[in-house]
Amino acid sequence: MGTEDGVVEIDSLEKGLLSDTGCVDTEDENVLYTASFEEMEEKFVKYQTTQWVLYSLLLILAWGIGLFMLLYVPVRRYILRKDIKSRKLFITSNSIVYKVTRPVPFPCFGVLKKEKHVLLHSVADVVIEQGYLQSLFGVHSIRIENVGVRRPPSDDVQIQGIVNPTAFRKAVLTRLSQIRNESYSRQASNIDDVPSLRLGLSSSAWVSPSKSLKHDSFSYPADNMILQKLEEVDSSVKRVQSLIEGHQSQKSEIG
């Protein structure tokens, strides 16, 4: 994963995500990236078989159940091959989709189908994990963490045996970055529209001289009437004052 081929693949992936030409329509969904499992089939089966055998040996020493588990190894390998061959993992414009069809522990009783959709808005990170036994066989695991209240790791979507998990994580993070940039741009455009509406309203109030003239023409007669009333009241008050003063002067002359 640190080779030049890996770097070239990641760069080409990023360019494909940033352009609309690299998108393929599958089942009415816009697929941006498709993960692969085929190249890891042999390593994955060997890893799982080794793990099963180790558990079987431990259980032989404990209760003897491990003997039946060892006899079950061929069936186990058959189920593992069917499992990894049926896996489909891809990224759409809005979600991560994981589909798998695996036989039941006794294949004669049918198969189990599993389909998981994880919305990209709810994805916090894609964690790449590799234990000691996995490193011996070159197998990686990815764990899709969810946003929000932290839950146990067992509640996260965990997938083993993916080819080039770094490219898958790069694809998810690139698409998340695009979604966030689009949401920020929409919010910015909405914020820009609000002042323009306010400016339009204020400008309409200022650029309507005819309406202001009409308003003034209606307001002027009312003001004139009020002024006339005030003048009449003032003159009547002055007459009353002059009468009172004349009456007081007459009383002073008589006394």
PDB file of N, CA, C and O in Angstrom, residues 9-69:
ATOM      1  N   GLU A   9      -3.136   4.785  -7.938  1.00  0.00           N
ATOM      2  CA  GLU A   9      -4.540   4.387  -7.858  1.00  0.00           C
ATOM      3  C   GLU A   9      -5.344   5.369  -7.028  1.00  0.00           C
ATOM      4  O   GLU A   9      -6.473   5.722  -7.369  1.00  0.00           O
ATOM      5  N   ILE A  10      -4.773   5.825  -5.918  1.00  0.00           N
ATOM      6  CA  ILE A  10      -5.474   6.792  -5.071  1.00  0.00           C
ATOM      7  C   ILE A  10      -5.664   8.111  -5.803  1.00  0.00           C
ATOM      8  O   ILE A  10      -6.731   8.726  -5.764  1.00  0.00           O
ATOM      9  N   ASP A  11      -4.617   8.562  -6.524  1.00  0.00           N
ATOM     10  CA  ASP A  11      -4.737   9.819  -7.263  1.00  0.00           C
ATOM     11  C   ASP A  11      -5.795   9.718  -8.356  1.00  0.00           C
ATOM     12  O   ASP A  11      -6.581  10.639  -8.567  1.00  0.00           O
ATOM     13  N   SER A  12      -5.792   8.601  -9.090  1.00  0.00           N
ATOM     14  CA  SER A  12      -6.791   8.435 -10.139  1.00  0.00           C
ATOM     15  C   SER A  12      -8.195   8.343  -9.560  1.00  0.00           C
ATOM     16  O   SER A  12      -9.155   8.822 -10.145  1.00  0.00           O
ATOM     17  N   LEU A  13      -8.304   7.749  -8.375  1.00  0.00           N
ATOM     18  CA  LEU A  13      -9.598   7.671  -7.694  1.00  0.00           C
ATOM     19  C   LEU A  13     -10.101   9.057  -7.344  1.00  0.00           C
ATOM     20  O   LEU A  13     -11.263   9.389  -7.566  1.00  0.00           O
ATOM     21  N   GLU A  14      -9.219   9.892  -6.804  1.00  0.00           N
ATOM     22  CA  GLU A  14      -9.625  11.246  -6.414  1.00  0.00           C
ATOM     23  C   GLU A  14     -10.065  12.049  -7.628  1.00  0.00           C
ATOM     24  O   GLU A  14     -11.057  12.774  -7.582  1.00  0.00           O
ATOM     25  N   LYS A  15      -9.343  11.898  -8.752  1.00  0.00           N
ATOM     26  CA  LYS A  15      -9.740  12.616  -9.955  1.00  0.00           C
ATOM     27  C   LYS A  15     -11.083  12.124 -10.468  1.00  0.00           C
ATOM     28  O   LYS A  15     -11.907  12.900 -10.950  1.00  0.00           O
ATOM     29  N   GLY A  16     -11.315  10.818 -10.374  1.00  0.00           N
ATOM     30  CA  GLY A  16     -12.591  10.274 -10.816  1.00  0.00           C
ATOM     31  C   GLY A  16     -13.751  10.758  -9.982  1.00  0.00           C
ATOM     32  O   GLY A  16     -14.847  10.988 -10.480  1.00  0.00           O
ATOM     33  N   LEU A  17     -13.520  10.924  -8.669  1.00  0.00           N
ATOM     34  CA  LEU A  17     -14.585  11.406  -7.796  1.00  0.00           C
ATOM     35  C   LEU A  17     -14.872  12.880  -8.038  1.00  0.00           C
ATOM     36  O   LEU A  17     -16.006  13.324  -7.916  1.00  0.00           O
ATOM     37  N   LEU A  18     -13.844  13.637  -8.369  1.00  0.00           N
ATOM     38  CA  LEU A  18     -14.026  15.066  -8.573  1.00  0.00           C
ATOM     39  C   LEU A  18     -14.630  15.382  -9.932  1.00  0.00           C
ATOM     40  O   LEU A  18     -15.047  16.499 -10.179  1.00  0.00           O
ATOM     41  N   SER A  19     -14.654  14.411 -10.831  1.00  0.00           N
ATOM     42  CA  SER A  19     -15.261  14.595 -12.138  1.00  0.00           C
ATOM     43  C   SER A  19     -16.499  13.725 -12.249  1.00  0.00           C
ATOM     44  O   SER A  19     -16.605  12.690 -11.609  1.00  0.00           O
ATOM     45  N   ASP A  20     -17.411  14.124 -13.099  1.00  0.00           N
ATOM     46  CA  ASP A  20     -18.648  13.369 -13.276  1.00  0.00           C
ATOM     47  C   ASP A  20     -18.531  12.288 -14.335  1.00  0.00           C
ATOM     48  O   ASP A  20     -19.463  11.517 -14.554  1.00  0.00           O
ATOM     49  N   THR A  21     -17.400  12.196 -15.027  1.00  0.00           N
ATOM     50  CA  THR A  21     -17.270  11.228 -16.103  1.00  0.00           C
ATOM     51  C   THR A  21     -16.997   9.839 -15.589  1.00  0.00           C
ATOM     52  O   THR A  21     -17.208   8.862 -16.290  1.00  0.00           O
ATOM     53  N   GLY A  22     -16.495   9.726 -14.358  1.00  0.00           N
ATOM     54  CA  GLY A  22     -16.147   8.417 -13.845  1.00  0.00           C
ATOM     55  C   GLY A  22     -17.275   7.734 -13.131  1.00  0.00           C
ATOM     56  O   GLY A  22     -17.078   6.715 -12.485  1.00  0.00           O
ATOM     57  N   CYS A  23     -18.508   8.228 -13.213  1.00  0.00           N
ATOM     58  CA  CYS A  23     -19.630   7.664 -12.483  1.00  0.00           C
ATOM     59  C   CYS A  23     -20.363   6.667 -13.352  1.00  0.00           C
ATOM     60  O   CYS A  23     -20.538   6.885 -14.547  1.00  0.00           O
ATOM     61  N   VAL A  24     -20.805   5.572 -12.739  1.00  0.00           N
ATOM     62  CA  VAL A  24     -21.525   4.532 -13.443  1.00  0.00           C
ATOM     63  C   VAL A  24     -22.844   4.309 -12.731  1.00  0.00           C
ATOM     64  O   VAL A  24     -22.884   4.221 -11.510  1.00  0.00           O
ATOM     65  N   ASP A  25     -23.916   4.200 -13.496  1.00  0.00           N
ATOM     66  CA  ASP A  25     -25.230   3.952 -12.920  1.00  0.00           C
ATOM     67  C   ASP A  25     -25.433   2.466 -12.757  1.00  0.00           C
ATOM     68  O   ASP A  25     -25.397   1.721 -13.733  1.00  0.00           O
ATOM     69  N   THR A  26     -25.657   2.018 -11.510  1.00  0.00           N
ATOM     70  CA  THR A  26     -25.918   0.616 -11.213  1.00  0.00           C
ATOM     71  C   THR A  26     -27.102   0.547 -10.281  1.00  0.00           C
ATOM     72  O   THR A  26     -27.055   1.099  -9.187  1.00  0.00           O
ATOM     73  N   GLU A  27     -28.168  -0.145 -10.730  1.00  0.00           N
ATOM     74  CA  GLU A  27     -29.364  -0.314  -9.929  1.00  0.00           C
ATOM     75  C   GLU A  27     -29.917   1.033  -9.479  1.00  0.00           C
ATOM     76  O   GLU A  27     -30.231   1.249  -8.310  1.00  0.00           O
ATOM     77  N   ASP A  28     -30.005   1.948 -10.428  1.00  0.00           N
ATOM     78  CA  ASP A  28     -30.584   3.275 -10.170  1.00  0.00           C
ATOM     79  C   ASP A  28     -29.800   4.061  -9.126  1.00  0.00           C
ATOM     80  O   ASP A  28     -30.330   4.979  -8.517  1.00  0.00           O
ATOM     81  N   GLU A  29     -28.530   3.734  -8.904  1.00  0.00           N
ATOM     82  CA  GLU A  29     -27.713   4.472  -7.958  1.00  0.00           C
ATOM     83  C   GLU A  29     -26.434   4.916  -8.660  1.00  0.00           C
ATOM     84  O   GLU A  29     -25.876   4.192  -9.472  1.00  0.00           O
ATOM     85  N   ASN A  30     -25.987   6.091  -8.309  1.00  0.00           N
ATOM     86  CA  ASN A  30     -24.806   6.658  -8.928  1.00  0.00           C
ATOM     87  C   ASN A  30     -23.569   6.140  -8.196  1.00  0.00           C
ATOM     88  O   ASN A  30     -23.212   6.637  -7.134  1.00  0.00           O
ATOM     89  N   VAL A  31     -22.911   5.129  -8.744  1.00  0.00           N
ATOM     90  CA  VAL A  31     -21.783   4.481  -8.079  1.00  0.00           C
ATOM     91  C   VAL A  31     -20.510   5.267  -8.374  1.00  0.00           C
ATOM     92  O   VAL A  31     -20.135   5.470  -9.533  1.00  0.00           O
ATOM     93  N   LEU A  32     -19.838   5.715  -7.319  1.00  0.00           N
ATOM     94  CA  LEU A  32     -18.601   6.469  -7.454  1.00  0.00           C
ATOM     95  C   LEU A  32     -17.361   5.592  -7.320  1.00  0.00           C
ATOM     96  O   LEU A  32     -16.332   5.877  -7.926  1.00  0.00           O
ATOM     97  N   TYR A  33     -17.460   4.561  -6.516  1.00  0.00           N
ATOM     98  CA  TYR A  33     -16.296   3.693  -6.284  1.00  0.00           C
ATOM     99  C   TYR A  33     -16.794   2.300  -5.894  1.00  0.00           C
ATOM    100  O   TYR A  33     -17.750   2.165  -5.118  1.00  0.00           O
ATOM    101  N   THR A  34     -16.143   1.274  -6.439  1.00  0.00           N
ATOM    102  CA  THR A  34     -16.498  -0.111  -6.142  1.00  0.00           C
ATOM    103  C   THR A  34     -15.271  -0.821  -5.591  1.00  0.00           C
ATOM    104  O   THR A  34     -14.217  -0.840  -6.232  1.00  0.00           O
ATOM    105  N   ALA A  35     -15.411  -1.387  -4.402  1.00  0.00           N
ATOM    106  CA  ALA A  35     -14.312  -2.135  -3.784  1.00  0.00           C
ATOM    107  C   ALA A  35     -14.261  -3.549  -4.357  1.00  0.00           C
ATOM    108  O   ALA A  35     -15.248  -4.072  -4.882  1.00  0.00           O
ATOM    109  N   SER A  36     -13.104  -4.173  -4.216  1.00  0.00           N
ATOM    110  CA  SER A  36     -12.893  -5.521  -4.751  1.00  0.00           C
ATOM    111  C   SER A  36     -12.488  -6.464  -3.629  1.00  0.00           C
ATOM    112  O   SER A  36     -11.806  -6.074  -2.675  1.00  0.00           O
ATOM    113  N   PHE A  37     -12.902  -7.737  -3.770  1.00  0.00           N
ATOM    114  CA  PHE A  37     -12.554  -8.780  -2.805  1.00  0.00           C
ATOM    115  C   PHE A  37     -11.910  -9.994  -3.479  1.00  0.00           C
ATOM    116  O   PHE A  37     -11.388 -10.863  -2.784  1.00  0.00           O
ATOM    117  N   GLU A  38     -11.975 -10.076  -4.796  1.00  0.00           N
ATOM    118  CA  GLU A  38     -11.555 -11.285  -5.494  1.00  0.00           C
ATOM    119  C   GLU A  38     -10.079 -11.604  -5.274  1.00  0.00           C
ATOM    120  O   GLU A  38      -9.722 -12.768  -5.071  1.00  0.00           O
ATOM    121  N   GLU A  39      -9.231 -10.586  -5.329  1.00  0.00           N
ATOM    122  CA  GLU A  39      -7.797 -10.830  -5.194  1.00  0.00           C
ATOM    123  C   GLU A  39      -7.408 -11.347  -3.812  1.00  0.00           C
ATOM    124  O   GLU A  39      -6.335 -11.939  -3.649  1.00  0.00           O
ATOM    125  N   MET A  40      -8.259 -11.119  -2.828  1.00  0.00           N
ATOM    126  CA  MET A  40      -7.959 -11.530  -1.457  1.00  0.00           C
ATOM    127  C   MET A  40      -8.649 -12.834  -1.072  1.00  0.00           C
ATOM    128  O   MET A  40      -8.610 -13.230   0.090  1.00  0.00           O
ATOM    129  N   GLU A  41      -9.219 -13.532  -2.035  1.00  0.00           N
ATOM    130  CA  GLU A  41      -9.988 -14.736  -1.698  1.00  0.00           C
ATOM    131  C   GLU A  41      -9.124 -15.791  -1.016  1.00  0.00           C
ATOM    132  O   GLU A  41      -9.470 -16.303   0.055  1.00  0.00           O
ATOM    133  N   GLU A  42      -7.987 -16.150  -1.615  1.00  0.00           N
ATOM    134  CA  GLU A  42      -7.140 -17.203  -1.048  1.00  0.00           C
ATOM    135  C   GLU A  42      -6.588 -16.810   0.314  1.00  0.00           C
ATOM    136  O   GLU A  42      -6.606 -17.602   1.263  1.00  0.00           O
ATOM    137  N   LYS A  43      -6.115 -15.574   0.438  1.00  0.00           N
ATOM    138  CA  LYS A  43      -5.567 -15.125   1.718  1.00  0.00           C
ATOM    139  C   LYS A  43      -6.644 -15.093   2.795  1.00  0.00           C
ATOM    140  O   LYS A  43      -6.410 -15.474   3.946  1.00  0.00           O
ATOM    141  N   PHE A  44      -7.833 -14.634   2.402  1.00  0.00           N
ATOM    142  CA  PHE A  44      -8.925 -14.555   3.369  1.00  0.00           C
ATOM    143  C   PHE A  44      -9.336 -15.945   3.843  1.00  0.00           C
ATOM    144  O   PHE A  44      -9.548 -16.173   5.043  1.00  0.00           O
ATOM    145  N   VAL A  45      -9.439 -16.907   2.918  1.00  0.00           N
ATOM    146  CA  VAL A  45      -9.834 -18.270   3.285  1.00  0.00           C
ATOM    147  C   VAL A  45      -8.768 -18.918   4.168  1.00  0.00           C
ATOM    148  O   VAL A  45      -9.080 -19.590   5.170  1.00  0.00           O
ATOM    149  N   LYS A  46      -7.511 -18.707   3.835  1.00  0.00           N
ATOM    150  CA  LYS A  46      -6.434 -19.271   4.664  1.00  0.00           C
ATOM    151  C   LYS A  46      -6.433 -18.657   6.065  1.00  0.00           C
ATOM    152  O   LYS A  46      -6.244 -19.368   7.062  1.00  0.00           O
ATOM    153  N   TYR A  47      -6.635 -17.348   6.146  1.00  0.00           N
ATOM    154  CA  TYR A  47      -6.666 -16.692   7.449  1.00  0.00           C
ATOM    155  C   TYR A  47      -7.813 -17.219   8.298  1.00  0.00           C
ATOM    156  O   TYR A  47      -7.635 -17.567   9.478  1.00  0.00           O
ATOM    157  N   GLN A  48      -9.004 -17.286   7.731  1.00  0.00           N
ATOM    158  CA  GLN A  48     -10.159 -17.759   8.471  1.00  0.00           C
ATOM    159  C   GLN A  48     -10.018 -19.238   8.853  1.00  0.00           C
ATOM    160  O   GLN A  48     -10.409 -19.641   9.962  1.00  0.00           O
ATOM    161  N   THR A  49      -9.425 -20.034   7.947  1.00  0.00           N
ATOM    162  CA  THR A  49      -9.238 -21.455   8.249  1.00  0.00           C
ATOM    163  C   THR A  49      -8.246 -21.638   9.391  1.00  0.00           C
ATOM    164  O   THR A  49      -8.461 -22.463  10.303  1.00  0.00           O
ATOM    165  N   THR A  50      -7.151 -20.894   9.358  1.00  0.00           N
ATOM    166  CA  THR A  50      -6.157 -20.977  10.438  1.00  0.00           C
ATOM    167  C   THR A  50      -6.774 -20.574  11.772  1.00  0.00           C
ATOM    168  O   THR A  50      -6.548 -21.225  12.807  1.00  0.00           O
ATOM    169  N   GLN A  51      -7.548 -19.523  11.763  1.00  0.00           N
ATOM    170  CA  GLN A  51      -8.220 -19.087  12.984  1.00  0.00           C
ATOM    171  C   GLN A  51      -9.177 -20.166  13.502  1.00  0.00           C
ATOM    172  O   GLN A  51      -9.238 -20.435  14.710  1.00  0.00           O
ATOM    173  N   TRP A  52      -9.899 -20.792  12.591  1.00  0.00           N
ATOM    174  CA  TRP A  52     -10.839 -21.845  12.979  1.00  0.00           C
ATOM    175  C   TRP A  52     -10.110 -23.051  13.577  1.00  0.00           C
ATOM    176  O   TRP A  52     -10.549 -23.633  14.574  1.00  0.00           O
ATOM    177  N   VAL A  53      -8.993 -23.422  12.965  1.00  0.00           N
ATOM    178  CA  VAL A  53      -8.229 -24.571  13.452  1.00  0.00           C
ATOM    179  C   VAL A  53      -7.653 -24.294  14.839  1.00  0.00           C
ATOM    180  O   VAL A  53      -7.648 -25.166  15.717  1.00  0.00           O
ATOM    181  N   LEU A  54      -7.170 -23.082  15.064  1.00  0.00           N
ATOM    182  CA  LEU A  54      -6.621 -22.746  16.388  1.00  0.00           C
ATOM    183  C   LEU A  54      -7.712 -22.826  17.459  1.00  0.00           C
ATOM    184  O   LEU A  54      -7.472 -23.355  18.556  1.00  0.00           O
ATOM    185  N   TYR A  55      -8.882 -22.285  17.157  1.00  0.00           N
ATOM    186  CA  TYR A  55      -9.982 -22.402  18.109  1.00  0.00           C
ATOM    187  C   TYR A  55     -10.353 -23.864  18.347  1.00  0.00           C
ATOM    188  O   TYR A  55     -10.680 -24.266  19.477  1.00  0.00           O
ATOM    189  N   SER A  56     -10.310 -24.658  17.275  1.00  0.00           N
ATOM    190  CA  SER A  56     -10.660 -26.075  17.410  1.00  0.00           C
ATOM    191  C   SER A  56      -9.686 -26.796  18.331  1.00  0.00           C
ATOM    192  O   SER A  56     -10.091 -27.603  19.190  1.00  0.00           O
ATOM    193  N   LEU A  57      -8.383 -26.525  18.186  1.00  0.00           N
ATOM    194  CA  LEU A  57      -7.385 -27.176  19.039  1.00  0.00           C
ATOM    195  C   LEU A  57      -7.574 -26.798  20.500  1.00  0.00           C
ATOM    196  O   LEU A  57      -7.419 -27.636  21.398  1.00  0.00           O
ATOM    197  N   LEU A  58      -7.903 -25.521  20.737  1.00  0.00           N
ATOM    198  CA  LEU A  58      -8.143 -25.110  22.120  1.00  0.00           C
ATOM    199  C   LEU A  58      -9.371 -25.797  22.701  1.00  0.00           C
ATOM    200  O   LEU A  58      -9.381 -26.196  23.871  1.00  0.00           O
ATOM    201  N   LEU A  59     -10.409 -25.946  21.893  1.00  0.00           N
ATOM    202  CA  LEU A  59     -11.625 -26.580  22.390  1.00  0.00           C
ATOM    203  C   LEU A  59     -11.454 -28.092  22.556  1.00  0.00           C
ATOM    204  O   LEU A  59     -12.164 -28.713  23.352  1.00  0.00           O
ATOM    205  N   ILE A  60     -10.515 -28.696  21.801  1.00  0.00           N
ATOM    206  CA  ILE A  60     -10.224 -30.118  22.026  1.00  0.00           C
ATOM    207  C   ILE A  60      -9.656 -30.322  23.417  1.00  0.00           C
ATOM    208  O   ILE A  60     -10.028 -31.249  24.148  1.00  0.00           O
ATOM    209  N   LEU A  61      -8.755 -29.422  23.826  1.00  0.00           N
ATOM    210  CA  LEU A  61      -8.163 -29.535  25.168  1.00  0.00           C
ATOM    211  C   LEU A  61      -9.191 -29.236  26.250  1.00  0.00           C
ATOM    212  O   LEU A  61      -9.085 -29.743  27.372  1.00  0.00           O
ATOM    213  N   ALA A  62     -10.180 -28.430  25.933  1.00  0.00           N
ATOM    214  CA  ALA A  62     -11.156 -28.028  26.944  1.00  0.00           C
ATOM    215  C   ALA A  62     -12.300 -29.026  27.070  1.00  0.00           C
ATOM    216  O   ALA A  62     -12.486 -29.658  28.092  1.00  0.00           O
ATOM    217  N   TRP A  63     -13.070 -29.198  26.015  1.00  0.00           N
ATOM    218  CA  TRP A  63     -14.268 -30.047  26.120  1.00  0.00           C
ATOM    219  C   TRP A  63     -14.333 -31.130  25.046  1.00  0.00           C
ATOM    220  O   TRP A  63     -15.259 -31.924  25.033  1.00  0.00           O
ATOM    221  N   GLY A  64     -13.434 -31.104  24.092  1.00  0.00           N
ATOM    222  CA  GLY A  64     -13.492 -32.097  23.026  1.00  0.00           C
ATOM    223  C   GLY A  64     -14.381 -31.715  21.868  1.00  0.00           C
ATOM    224  O   GLY A  64     -14.491 -32.456  20.878  1.00  0.00           O
ATOM    225  N   ILE A  65     -15.014 -30.505  21.968  1.00  0.00           N
ATOM    226  CA  ILE A  65     -15.871 -30.047  20.867  1.00  0.00           C
ATOM    227  C   ILE A  65     -15.031 -29.708  19.644  1.00  0.00           C
ATOM    228  O   ILE A  65     -15.511 -29.772  18.514  1.00  0.00           O
ATOM    229  N   GLY A  66     -13.767 -29.371  19.858  1.00  0.00           N
ATOM    230  CA  GLY A  66     -12.905 -28.989  18.746  1.00  0.00           C
ATOM    231  C   GLY A  66     -12.743 -30.075  17.708  1.00  0.00           C
ATOM    232  O   GLY A  66     -12.439 -29.786  16.544  1.00  0.00           O
ATOM    233  N   LEU A  67     -12.935 -31.336  18.097  1.00  0.00           N
ATOM    234  CA  LEU A  67     -12.813 -32.421  17.128  1.00  0.00           C
ATOM    235  C   LEU A  67     -13.877 -32.307  16.048  1.00  0.00           C
ATOM    236  O   LEU A  67     -13.604 -32.505  14.854  1.00  0.00           O
ATOM    237  N   PHE A  68     -15.080 -31.999  16.448  1.00  0.00           N
ATOM    238  CA  PHE A  68     -16.151 -31.805  15.468  1.00  0.00           C
ATOM    239  C   PHE A  68     -15.884 -30.565  14.612  1.00  0.00           C
ATOM    240  O   PHE A  68     -16.234 -30.544  13.424  1.00  0.00           O
ATOM    241  N   MET A  69     -15.259 -29.565  15.196  1.00  0.00           N
ATOM    242  CA  MET A  69     -14.918 -28.364  14.427  1.00  0.00           C
ATOM    243  C   MET A  69     -13.868 -28.664  13.373  1.00  0.00           C
ATOM    244  O   MET A  69     -13.912 -28.118  12.266  1.00  0.00           O
TER     245      MET A  69
END
